Amino acid sequence: MALNEREQERKAHLETLLAAIQDAEKGTWSAAVQEMSISGRSLVRFKPEELAKYYRVYAKELAQLEAKESGTRTRTVRVWG
């Protein structure tokens, strides 16, 4: 199933955020850099625990969009009876 325009934009934004978080975790940001702007949004230096939390949340959302795009997204339907 194809993603609509809004979902495609969100997917691109999530990929950019995940790359920025990975860079921050690797320490490739210089010590002088306190703030980075991504797509008009400000990404402030976080604690490592916060970065890990956000990485998991954004990675999960990205995986859901990719599953929808590839057509492998499934839903569980439970029937009680």
PDB file of C-alpha atoms in Angstrom:
ATOM      1  CA  MET A   1       0.000   0.000   0.000  1.00  0.00           C
ATOM      2  CA  ALA A   2       1.387   3.357  -0.969  1.00  0.00           C
ATOM      3  CA  LEU A   3       1.913   6.035   1.628  1.00  0.00           C
ATOM      4  CA  ASN A   4       0.087   9.311   1.276  1.00  0.00           C
ATOM      5  CA  GLU A   5       2.031  12.561   1.006  1.00  0.00           C
ATOM      6  CA  ARG A   6       1.885  13.315   4.738  1.00  0.00           C
ATOM      7  CA  GLU A   7       3.130   9.824   5.634  1.00  0.00           C
ATOM      8  CA  GLN A   8       5.986  10.123   3.118  1.00  0.00           C
ATOM      9  CA  GLU A   9       7.035  13.438   4.667  1.00  0.00           C
ATOM     10  CA  ARG A  10       6.847  11.919   8.154  1.00  0.00           C
ATOM     11  CA  LYS A  11       8.953   8.946   7.026  1.00  0.00           C
ATOM     12  CA  ALA A  12      11.651  11.243   5.607  1.00  0.00           C
ATOM     13  CA  HIS A  13      11.606  13.317   8.803  1.00  0.00           C
ATOM     14  CA  LEU A  14      11.928  10.199  10.985  1.00  0.00           C
ATOM     15  CA  GLU A  15      14.891   8.978   8.937  1.00  0.00           C
ATOM     16  CA  THR A  16      16.597  12.354   9.409  1.00  0.00           C
ATOM     17  CA  LEU A  17      15.891  12.347  13.153  1.00  0.00           C
ATOM     18  CA  LEU A  18      17.208   8.811  13.579  1.00  0.00           C
ATOM     19  CA  ALA A  19      20.404   9.718  11.721  1.00  0.00           C
ATOM     20  CA  ALA A  20      20.854  12.796  13.943  1.00  0.00           C
ATOM     21  CA  ILE A  21      20.302  10.735  17.097  1.00  0.00           C
ATOM     22  CA  GLN A  22      22.853   8.166  15.910  1.00  0.00           C
ATOM     23  CA  ASP A  23      25.366  10.945  15.250  1.00  0.00           C
ATOM     24  CA  ALA A  24      24.762  12.373  18.719  1.00  0.00           C
ATOM     25  CA  GLU A  25      25.205   8.940  20.327  1.00  0.00           C
ATOM     26  CA  LYS A  26      28.457   8.394  18.430  1.00  0.00           C
ATOM     27  CA  GLY A  27      29.699  11.745  19.650  1.00  0.00           C
ATOM     28  CA  THR A  28      30.210  13.154  16.167  1.00  0.00           C
ATOM     29  CA  TRP A  29      28.635  16.401  17.275  1.00  0.00           C
ATOM     30  CA  SER A  30      31.363  18.742  18.420  1.00  0.00           C
ATOM     31  CA  ALA A  31      31.346  19.958  21.998  1.00  0.00           C
ATOM     32  CA  ALA A  32      30.614  23.479  20.786  1.00  0.00           C
ATOM     33  CA  VAL A  33      27.373  22.399  19.118  1.00  0.00           C
ATOM     34  CA  GLN A  34      24.534  22.838  21.543  1.00  0.00           C
ATOM     35  CA  GLU A  35      21.644  22.836  19.126  1.00  0.00           C
ATOM     36  CA  MET A  36      20.849  21.483  15.678  1.00  0.00           C
ATOM     37  CA  SER A  37      17.917  22.328  13.449  1.00  0.00           C
ATOM     38  CA  ILE A  38      16.260  19.558  11.462  1.00  0.00           C
ATOM     39  CA  SER A  39      13.452  20.474   9.081  1.00  0.00           C
ATOM     40  CA  GLY A  40      12.751  23.651  10.990  1.00  0.00           C
ATOM     41  CA  ARG A  41      12.652  21.869  14.340  1.00  0.00           C
ATOM     42  CA  SER A  42      15.263  22.285  17.008  1.00  0.00           C
ATOM     43  CA  LEU A  43      17.055  19.211  18.334  1.00  0.00           C
ATOM     44  CA  VAL A  44      18.726  20.095  21.623  1.00  0.00           C
ATOM     45  CA  ARG A  45      21.412  17.957  23.195  1.00  0.00           C
ATOM     46  CA  PHE A  46      19.776  15.309  25.379  1.00  0.00           C
ATOM     47  CA  LYS A  47      20.990  12.884  28.003  1.00  0.00           C
ATOM     48  CA  PRO A  48      21.975   9.473  26.580  1.00  0.00           C
ATOM     49  CA  GLU A  49      18.960   7.814  28.217  1.00  0.00           C
ATOM     50  CA  GLU A  50      16.611  10.299  26.570  1.00  0.00           C
ATOM     51  CA  LEU A  51      18.238   9.780  23.190  1.00  0.00           C
ATOM     52  CA  ALA A  52      17.842   6.017  23.508  1.00  0.00           C
ATOM     53  CA  LYS A  53      14.175   6.431  24.431  1.00  0.00           C
ATOM     54  CA  TYR A  54      13.465   8.728  21.496  1.00  0.00           C
ATOM     55  CA  TYR A  55      15.406   6.457  19.147  1.00  0.00           C
ATOM     56  CA  ARG A  56      13.212   3.483  20.105  1.00  0.00           C
ATOM     57  CA  VAL A  57       9.996   5.494  19.691  1.00  0.00           C
ATOM     58  CA  TYR A  58      10.981   6.930  16.308  1.00  0.00           C
ATOM     59  CA  ALA A  59      12.382   3.622  15.043  1.00  0.00           C
ATOM     60  CA  LYS A  60       9.104   1.883  15.916  1.00  0.00           C
ATOM     61  CA  GLU A  61       7.070   4.523  14.108  1.00  0.00           C
ATOM     62  CA  LEU A  62       9.370   4.306  11.074  1.00  0.00           C
ATOM     63  CA  ALA A  63       9.054   0.498  11.040  1.00  0.00           C
ATOM     64  CA  GLN A  64       5.259   0.830  11.049  1.00  0.00           C
ATOM     65  CA  LEU A  65       5.345   3.209   8.082  1.00  0.00           C
ATOM     66  CA  GLU A  66       7.753   0.938   6.192  1.00  0.00           C
ATOM     67  CA  ALA A  67       5.539  -2.088   6.878  1.00  0.00           C
ATOM     68  CA  LYS A  68       2.527  -0.204   5.574  1.00  0.00           C
ATOM     69  CA  GLU A  69       4.473   0.893   2.500  1.00  0.00           C
ATOM     70  CA  SER A  70       5.636  -2.640   1.709  1.00  0.00           C
ATOM     71  CA  GLY A  71       2.178  -4.106   2.268  1.00  0.00           C
ATOM     72  CA  THR A  72       3.246  -6.382   5.129  1.00  0.00           C
ATOM     73  CA  ARG A  73       1.351  -4.527   7.811  1.00  0.00           C
ATOM     74  CA  THR A  74      -1.080  -6.852   9.529  1.00  0.00           C
ATOM     75  CA  ARG A  75      -3.651  -6.464  12.233  1.00  0.00           C
ATOM     76  CA  THR A  76      -4.598  -9.073  14.797  1.00  0.00           C
ATOM     77  CA  VAL A  77      -8.305  -9.749  15.088  1.00  0.00           C
ATOM     78  CA  ARG A  78      -9.410 -11.710  18.129  1.00  0.00           C
ATOM     79  CA  VAL A  79     -12.774 -13.394  18.179  1.00  0.00           C
ATOM     80  CA  TRP A  80     -14.304 -14.345  21.479  1.00  0.00           C
ATOM     81  CA  GLY A  81     -17.016 -16.883  21.383  1.00  0.00           C
TER      82      GLY A  81
END
